[in-house]
Amino acid sequence: MPAVLNRRRFLSLAASASAASFVPRQMLGQPAVPDRIAQGRVLAAQTPITTTKLAADVYLLQGFGGNMVLQTGLEGNLLIDSSFSTSVQKVVAAISAVSKYAPHLLINTHWHYDHTDGNEGMHAAGFTILAHSKTKERLSTTQVVPFFHMTVLPDPAGSWPTITFDDSKQFNHNGDSLDLAHFEPAHTDTDIYIRFHNADVLHVGDIFFNGFYPFLDESSAGNIGGMITASEKALALAGAKTKIVPGHGPLAGKVQLQAYRDMLATVRDRVVKLKTAGASEQEAVAKKPTADLDATWGKGTFNGDVFTGLVYRTV
Ligand SMILES: [Zn+2]
């Protein structure tokens, strides 16, 4: 393996398309670390894209990377997140299967590469990219992710967002009213949500792993308190019938998001108690504070021990 790889690479910890995955970019000389980046791209290439209709002109697209949402109409196709580069052609085909309209806007929920690796291909296909200003900053500069022993080099300019915002953005598109807003640092410091008012669809990105312990990207200011606050903000935005799209996992509603928020708060409270009593991270993990939750939440990328460590370090 060369010390510096020329192409952006990905690390995917997910074992299947339904599992959560976190995918940073390029790895610098880490021969001891499995090349899960390539593995993730291979799995993405092998995973079909499924399409689920959410509303009249709004669809959920799911493959190996983060969940995508498509809105179609006369103003052009609007896509949320771009999955892996190896999925681009399949995503383009999935869009064509339900839409006769031209590419228009691609919105990134955050900077992680299981959500943005396809940016370059989608941009080449005609999409203009919109994201939080920090997503552009992180995609265009070197990122170090110690959790995965990774250094991530800047992406090619064609994959960078060219429209950015800091706090919030509202616009009409294809007859619907869209609200975009930044969460305080939660999963990362680049997280936003996208709300379609008429369609009653809310994409919240990776602040929500539906059915799994989530990843907290400490290298991007991710932290458990922010995840709880972001989940509560999303719950306040959603109505009883709102279709809530998580970054990973199946389509959800308020019931699933509330259960997830409550799990996060429970683990946070238990870990804070241990830490306040003087437990080291290792001791806190050994106490198994998530033992009764693991059967429900620990079957994704991160088990209870790993999640306890993430929580311990970010409270
Ligand atoms: Zn992520």
GROMACS .gro file of C-alpha atoms and ligand atoms in nm:
model
  316
    1MET     CA    1   0.000   0.000   0.000
    2PRO     CA    2   0.151   0.338  -0.095
    3ALA     CA    3   0.203   0.588   0.185
    4VAL     CA    4  -0.036   0.829   0.020
    5LEU     CA    5  -0.319   0.706  -0.198
    6ASN     CA    6  -0.414   0.922  -0.490
    7ARG     CA    7  -0.784   0.859  -0.472
    8ARG     CA    8  -1.006   0.916  -0.177
    9ARG     CA    9  -1.065   0.591   0.002
   10PHE     CA   10  -1.330   0.482   0.241
   11LEU     CA   11  -1.350   0.291   0.560
   12SER     CA   12  -1.677   0.111   0.602
   13LEU     CA   13  -1.746  -0.067   0.925
   14ALA     CA   14  -2.080  -0.194   0.813
   15ALA     CA   15  -2.117  -0.561   0.741
   16SER     CA   16  -2.436  -0.529   0.540
   17ALA     CA   17  -2.644  -0.276   0.355
   18SER     CA   18  -2.881  -0.241   0.645
   19ALA     CA   19  -2.612  -0.179   0.904
   20ALA     CA   20  -2.484   0.162   0.991
   21SER     CA   21  -2.163   0.270   0.827
   22PHE     CA   22  -1.921   0.553   0.882
   23VAL     CA   23  -1.689   0.617   0.599
   24PRO     CA   24  -1.399   0.856   0.618
   25ARG     CA   25  -1.177   0.926   0.324
   26GLN     CA   26  -0.824   0.851   0.234
   27MET     CA   27  -0.589   0.653   0.451
   28LEU     CA   28  -0.223   0.743   0.493
   29GLY     CA   29   0.011   0.447   0.532
   30GLN     CA   30  -0.183   0.232   0.777
   31PRO     CA   31  -0.097  -0.119   0.660
   32ALA     CA   32  -0.225  -0.270   0.984
   33VAL     CA   33  -0.571  -0.128   0.924
   34PRO     CA   34  -0.793  -0.332   0.694
   35ASP     CA   35  -0.872  -0.153   0.370
   36ARG     CA   36  -1.235  -0.115   0.454
   37ILE     CA   37  -1.261   0.183   0.224
   38ALA     CA   38  -1.223  -0.040  -0.078
   39GLN     CA   39  -1.443  -0.297   0.092
   40GLY     CA   40  -1.718  -0.039   0.136
   41ARG     CA   41  -1.702   0.063  -0.226
   42VAL     CA   42  -1.717  -0.299  -0.335
   43LEU     CA   43  -2.020  -0.361  -0.114
   44ALA     CA   44  -2.184  -0.044  -0.243
   45ALA     CA   45  -2.123  -0.159  -0.599
   46GLN     CA   46  -2.292  -0.491  -0.518
   47THR     CA   47  -2.589  -0.343  -0.333
   48PRO     CA   48  -2.897  -0.254  -0.536
   49ILE     CA   49  -3.070   0.078  -0.482
   50THR     CA   50  -3.423   0.038  -0.351
   51THR     CA   51  -3.684   0.308  -0.407
   52THR     CA   52  -3.970   0.380  -0.167
   53LYS     CA   53  -4.233   0.642  -0.244
   54LEU     CA   54  -4.278   0.880   0.051
   55ALA     CA   55  -4.511   1.139  -0.106
   56ALA     CA   56  -4.634   1.248  -0.449
   57ASP     CA   57  -4.293   1.350  -0.582
   58VAL     CA   58  -4.063   1.238  -0.300
   59TYR     CA   59  -3.878   0.907  -0.274
   60LEU     CA   60  -3.643   0.732  -0.034
   61LEU     CA   61  -3.343   0.574  -0.208
   62GLN     CA   62  -3.144   0.317  -0.010
   63GLY     CA   63  -2.824   0.134  -0.092
   64PHE     CA   64  -2.508   0.062   0.105
   65GLY     CA   65  -2.426   0.423   0.202
   66GLY     CA   66  -2.637   0.679   0.382
   67ASN     CA   67  -3.008   0.704   0.307
   68MET     CA   68  -3.096   0.936   0.019
   69VAL     CA   69  -3.413   1.132  -0.056
   70LEU     CA   70  -3.519   1.242  -0.404
   71GLN     CA   71  -3.769   1.515  -0.488
   72THR     CA   72  -3.874   1.539  -0.853
   73GLY     CA   73  -4.049   1.809  -1.054
   74LEU     CA   74  -4.030   2.079  -1.318
   75GLU     CA   75  -3.753   2.267  -1.141
   76GLY     CA   76  -3.539   1.956  -1.163
   77ASN     CA   77  -3.438   1.668  -0.940
   78LEU     CA   78  -3.331   1.743  -0.586
   79LEU     CA   79  -3.125   1.469  -0.418
   80ILE     CA   80  -3.017   1.448  -0.054
   81ASP     CA   81  -2.679   1.275  -0.012
   82SER     CA   82  -2.483   1.092  -0.280
   83SER     CA   83  -2.377   0.761  -0.121
   84PHE     CA   84  -2.061   0.596  -0.256
   85SER     CA   85  -1.892   0.672  -0.586
   86THR     CA   86  -1.955   0.312  -0.687
   87SER     CA   87  -2.331   0.367  -0.644
   88VAL     CA   88  -2.358   0.674  -0.867
   89GLN     CA   89  -2.466   0.500  -1.185
   90LYS     CA   90  -2.723   0.295  -0.998
   91VAL     CA   91  -2.857   0.603  -0.820
   92VAL     CA   92  -2.880   0.788  -1.153
   93ALA     CA   93  -3.073   0.491  -1.294
   94ALA     CA   94  -3.302   0.482  -0.991
   95ILE     CA   95  -3.374   0.853  -1.037
   96SER     CA   96  -3.448   0.805  -1.408
   97ALA     CA   97  -3.690   0.525  -1.326
   98VAL     CA   98  -3.921   0.766  -1.142
   99SER     CA   99  -3.836   1.105  -1.291
  100LYS     CA  100  -3.820   1.251  -1.641
  101TYR     CA  101  -3.669   1.573  -1.506
  102ALA     CA  102  -3.313   1.707  -1.519
  103PRO     CA  103  -3.060   1.704  -1.232
  104HIS     CA  104  -3.066   2.020  -1.023
  105LEU     CA  105  -2.962   2.024  -0.657
  106LEU     CA  106  -2.764   1.780  -0.441
  107ILE     CA  107  -2.777   1.853  -0.067
  108ASN     CA  108  -2.530   1.688   0.175
  109THR     CA  109  -2.654   1.617   0.528
  110HIS     CA  110  -2.291   1.622   0.656
  111TRP     CA  111  -1.936   1.560   0.539
  112HIS     CA  112  -1.894   1.185   0.593
  113TYR     CA  113  -1.812   0.991   0.286
  114ASP     CA  114  -2.078   0.729   0.289
  115HIS     CA  115  -2.296   1.037   0.218
  116THR     CA  116  -2.066   1.236  -0.014
  117ASP     CA  117  -1.838   0.998  -0.204
  118GLY     CA  118  -2.080   1.019  -0.494
  119ASN     CA  119  -2.062   1.401  -0.503
  120GLU     CA  120  -1.809   1.418  -0.783
  121GLY     CA  121  -2.010   1.182  -1.003
  122MET     CA  122  -2.338   1.356  -0.928
  123HIS     CA  123  -2.182   1.694  -0.999
  124ALA     CA  124  -2.057   1.560  -1.332
  125ALA     CA  125  -2.412   1.437  -1.398
  126GLY     CA  126  -2.542   1.793  -1.358
  127PHE     CA  127  -2.615   1.848  -0.989
  128THR     CA  128  -2.514   2.166  -0.805
  129ILE     CA  129  -2.406   2.084  -0.448
  130LEU     CA  130  -2.546   2.259  -0.140
  131ALA     CA  131  -2.436   2.196   0.221
  132HIS     CA  132  -2.339   2.354   0.550
  133SER     CA  133  -2.029   2.575   0.524
  134LYS     CA  134  -1.834   2.336   0.747
  135THR     CA  135  -1.911   2.046   0.514
  136LYS     CA  136  -1.733   2.237   0.238
  137GLU     CA  137  -1.449   2.317   0.478
  138ARG     CA  138  -1.404   1.953   0.577
  139LEU     CA  139  -1.435   1.815   0.224
  140SER     CA  140  -1.176   2.059   0.094
  141THR     CA  141  -0.912   2.017   0.367
  142THR     CA  142  -0.723   1.730   0.530
  143GLN     CA  143  -0.916   1.562   0.812
  144VAL     CA  144  -0.768   1.347   1.087
  145VAL     CA  145  -0.998   1.087   1.242
  146PRO     CA  146  -0.803   0.927   1.530
  147PHE     CA  147  -1.084   0.683   1.611
  148PHE     CA  148  -1.011   0.508   1.282
  149HIS     CA  149  -0.639   0.595   1.275
  150MET     CA  150  -0.703   0.780   0.956
  151THR     CA  151  -0.586   1.092   0.781
  152VAL     CA  152  -0.822   1.202   0.513
  153LEU     CA  153  -0.694   1.411   0.225
  154PRO     CA  154  -0.895   1.684   0.050
  155ASP     CA  155  -1.155   1.580  -0.205
  156PRO     CA  156  -1.139   1.694  -0.568
  157ALA     CA  157  -1.293   2.038  -0.622
  158GLY     CA  158  -1.577   1.892  -0.829
  159SER     CA  159  -1.721   1.729  -0.518
  160TRP     CA  160  -1.728   2.044  -0.305
  161PRO     CA  161  -2.052   2.226  -0.226
  162THR     CA  162  -2.074   2.554  -0.419
  163ILE     CA  163  -2.376   2.682  -0.225
  164THR     CA  164  -2.333   2.692   0.153
  165PHE     CA  165  -2.507   2.832   0.459
  166ASP     CA  166  -2.424   2.865   0.829
  167ASP     CA  167  -2.748   2.861   1.029
  168SER     CA  168  -3.054   2.799   0.815
  169LYS     CA  169  -3.192   2.828   0.464
  170GLN     CA  170  -3.544   2.824   0.327
  171PHE     CA  171  -3.655   2.796  -0.034
  172ASN     CA  172  -3.937   2.666  -0.249
  173HIS     CA  173  -3.866   2.378  -0.484
  174ASN     CA  174  -4.104   2.188  -0.710
  175GLY     CA  175  -4.404   2.332  -0.531
  176ASP     CA  176  -4.292   2.245  -0.180
  177SER     CA  177  -4.140   2.463   0.091
  178LEU     CA  178  -3.804   2.337   0.222
  179ASP     CA  179  -3.638   2.426   0.551
  180LEU     CA  180  -3.272   2.347   0.604
  181ALA     CA  181  -3.099   2.416   0.936
  182HIS     CA  182  -2.778   2.334   1.115
  183PHE     CA  183  -2.776   2.126   1.431
  184GLU     CA  184  -2.533   2.225   1.703
  185PRO     CA  185  -2.241   1.973   1.696
  186ALA     CA  186  -2.396   1.629   1.738
  187HIS     CA  187  -2.275   1.346   1.508
  188THR     CA  188  -2.035   1.604   1.356
  189ASP     CA  189  -2.024   1.984   1.341
  190THR     CA  190  -2.159   1.974   0.984
  191ASP     CA  191  -2.500   1.814   1.046
  192ILE     CA  192  -2.813   1.966   0.896
  193TYR     CA  193  -3.174   1.859   0.852
  194ILE     CA  194  -3.392   1.904   0.545
  195ARG     CA  195  -3.766   1.937   0.595
  196PHE     CA  196  -4.024   1.916   0.315
  197HIS     CA  197  -4.336   2.090   0.447
  198ASN     CA  198  -4.605   1.970   0.205
  199ALA     CA  199  -4.465   1.620   0.164
  200ASP     CA  200  -4.420   1.599   0.545
  201VAL     CA  201  -4.077   1.439   0.510
  202LEU     CA  202  -3.781   1.515   0.737
  203HIS     CA  203  -3.428   1.393   0.654
  204VAL     CA  204  -3.211   1.429   0.964
  205GLY     CA  205  -2.889   1.262   0.846
  206ASP     CA  206  -2.665   1.083   1.092
  207ILE     CA  207  -2.794   1.245   1.408
  208PHE     CA  208  -3.030   0.945   1.384
  209PHE     CA  209  -2.920   0.585   1.335
  210ASN     CA  210  -3.255   0.408   1.344
  211GLY     CA  211  -3.215   0.094   1.553
  212PHE     CA  212  -2.839   0.115   1.615
  213TYR     CA  213  -2.595   0.284   1.849
  214PRO     CA  214  -2.469   0.581   1.648
  215PHE     CA  215  -2.118   0.700   1.577
  216LEU     CA  216  -2.002   1.020   1.746
  217ASP     CA  217  -1.723   1.167   1.536
  218GLU     CA  218  -1.505   1.324   1.803
  219SER     CA  219  -1.271   1.459   1.534
  220SER     CA  220  -1.558   1.674   1.404
  221ALA     CA  221  -1.683   1.788   1.746
  222GLY     CA  222  -1.939   1.507   1.766
  223ASN     CA  223  -2.068   1.447   2.118
  224ILE     CA  224  -2.348   1.267   2.300
  225GLY     CA  225  -2.508   1.580   2.445
  226GLY     CA  226  -2.537   1.728   2.098
  227MET     CA  227  -2.693   1.407   1.967
  228ILE     CA  228  -2.961   1.422   2.235
  229THR     CA  229  -3.029   1.791   2.169
  230ALA     CA  230  -3.046   1.729   1.793
  231SER     CA  231  -3.284   1.436   1.840
  232GLU     CA  232  -3.509   1.653   2.055
  233LYS     CA  233  -3.500   1.929   1.793
  234ALA     CA  234  -3.600   1.679   1.524
  235LEU     CA  235  -3.880   1.544   1.743
  236ALA     CA  236  -4.013   1.898   1.788
  237LEU     CA  237  -4.017   1.947   1.409
  238ALA     CA  238  -4.201   1.623   1.335
  239GLY     CA  239  -4.573   1.569   1.343
  240ALA     CA  240  -4.756   1.244   1.416
  241LYS     CA  241  -4.743   1.140   1.049
  242THR     CA  242  -4.406   1.286   0.948
  243LYS     CA  243  -4.183   1.044   0.761
  244ILE     CA  244  -3.844   1.074   0.931
  245VAL     CA  245  -3.545   0.960   0.726
  246PRO     CA  246  -3.245   0.859   0.940
  247GLY     CA  247  -2.891   0.863   0.804
  248HIS     CA  248  -2.888   0.484   0.844
  249GLY     CA  249  -3.152   0.224   0.909
  250PRO     CA  250  -3.515   0.199   0.801
  251LEU     CA  251  -3.761   0.482   0.751
  252ALA     CA  252  -3.893   0.604   1.084
  253GLY     CA  253  -4.157   0.810   1.258
  254LYS     CA  254  -4.168   0.992   1.589
  255VAL     CA  255  -4.205   0.669   1.786
  256GLN     CA  256  -3.871   0.533   1.664
  257LEU     CA  257  -3.695   0.867   1.702
  258GLN     CA  258  -3.830   0.906   2.056
  259ALA     CA  259  -3.706   0.558   2.149
  260TYR     CA  260  -3.364   0.644   2.005
  261ARG     CA  261  -3.351   0.976   2.193
  262ASP     CA  262  -3.447   0.800   2.516
  263MET     CA  263  -3.174   0.537   2.463
  264LEU     CA  264  -2.914   0.811   2.409
  265ALA     CA  265  -3.022   0.993   2.724
  266THR     CA  266  -3.023   0.673   2.930
  267VAL     CA  267  -2.670   0.580   2.825
  268ARG     CA  268  -2.549   0.936   2.874
  269ASP     CA  269  -2.693   0.950   3.228
  270ARG     CA  270  -2.543   0.614   3.326
  271VAL     CA  271  -2.200   0.700   3.188
  272VAL     CA  272  -2.200   1.045   3.350
  273LYS     CA  273  -2.277   0.878   3.683
  274LEU     CA  274  -1.981   0.641   3.644
  275LYS     CA  275  -1.747   0.916   3.528
  276THR     CA  276  -1.853   1.149   3.809
  277ALA     CA  277  -1.786   0.869   4.059
  278GLY     CA  278  -1.429   0.855   3.930
  279ALA     CA  279  -1.438   0.561   3.689
  280SER     CA  280  -1.180   0.564   3.413
  281GLU     CA  281  -1.303   0.499   3.059
  282GLN     CA  282  -1.186   0.139   3.085
  283GLU     CA  283  -1.362   0.094   3.419
  284ALA     CA  284  -1.682   0.252   3.288
  285VAL     CA  285  -1.682   0.017   2.988
  286ALA     CA  286  -1.619  -0.281   3.219
  287LYS     CA  287  -1.931  -0.189   3.419
  288LYS     CA  288  -2.142  -0.260   3.105
  289PRO     CA  289  -2.381   0.034   3.146
  290THR     CA  290  -2.559  -0.061   2.821
  291ALA     CA  291  -2.606  -0.429   2.903
  292ASP     CA  292  -2.987  -0.417   2.901
  293LEU     CA  293  -2.992  -0.211   2.579
  294ASP     CA  294  -2.747  -0.407   2.368
  295ALA     CA  295  -2.995  -0.664   2.239
  296THR     CA  296  -3.197  -0.382   2.085
  297TRP     CA  297  -2.930  -0.127   1.984
  298GLY     CA  298  -2.598  -0.312   1.969
  299LYS     CA  299  -2.637  -0.507   1.647
  300GLY     CA  300  -2.511  -0.235   1.413
  301THR     CA  301  -2.159  -0.115   1.354
  302PHE     CA  302  -2.094  -0.032   1.720
  303ASN     CA  303  -2.150  -0.259   2.015
  304GLY     CA  304  -2.227  -0.140   2.368
  305ASP     CA  305  -1.863  -0.127   2.475
  306VAL     CA  306  -1.756   0.090   2.183
  307PHE     CA  307  -2.055   0.319   2.225
  308THR     CA  308  -1.991   0.351   2.600
  309GLY     CA  309  -1.636   0.466   2.519
  310LEU     CA  310  -1.763   0.723   2.269
  311VAL     CA  311  -2.011   0.855   2.522
  312TYR     CA  312  -1.753   0.861   2.804
  313ARG     CA  313  -1.511   1.066   2.599
  314THR     CA  314  -1.770   1.321   2.486
  315VAL     CA  315  -1.959   1.400   2.808
  316ZN      ZN  316  -2.191   1.019   0.934
   0.00000   0.00000   0.00000
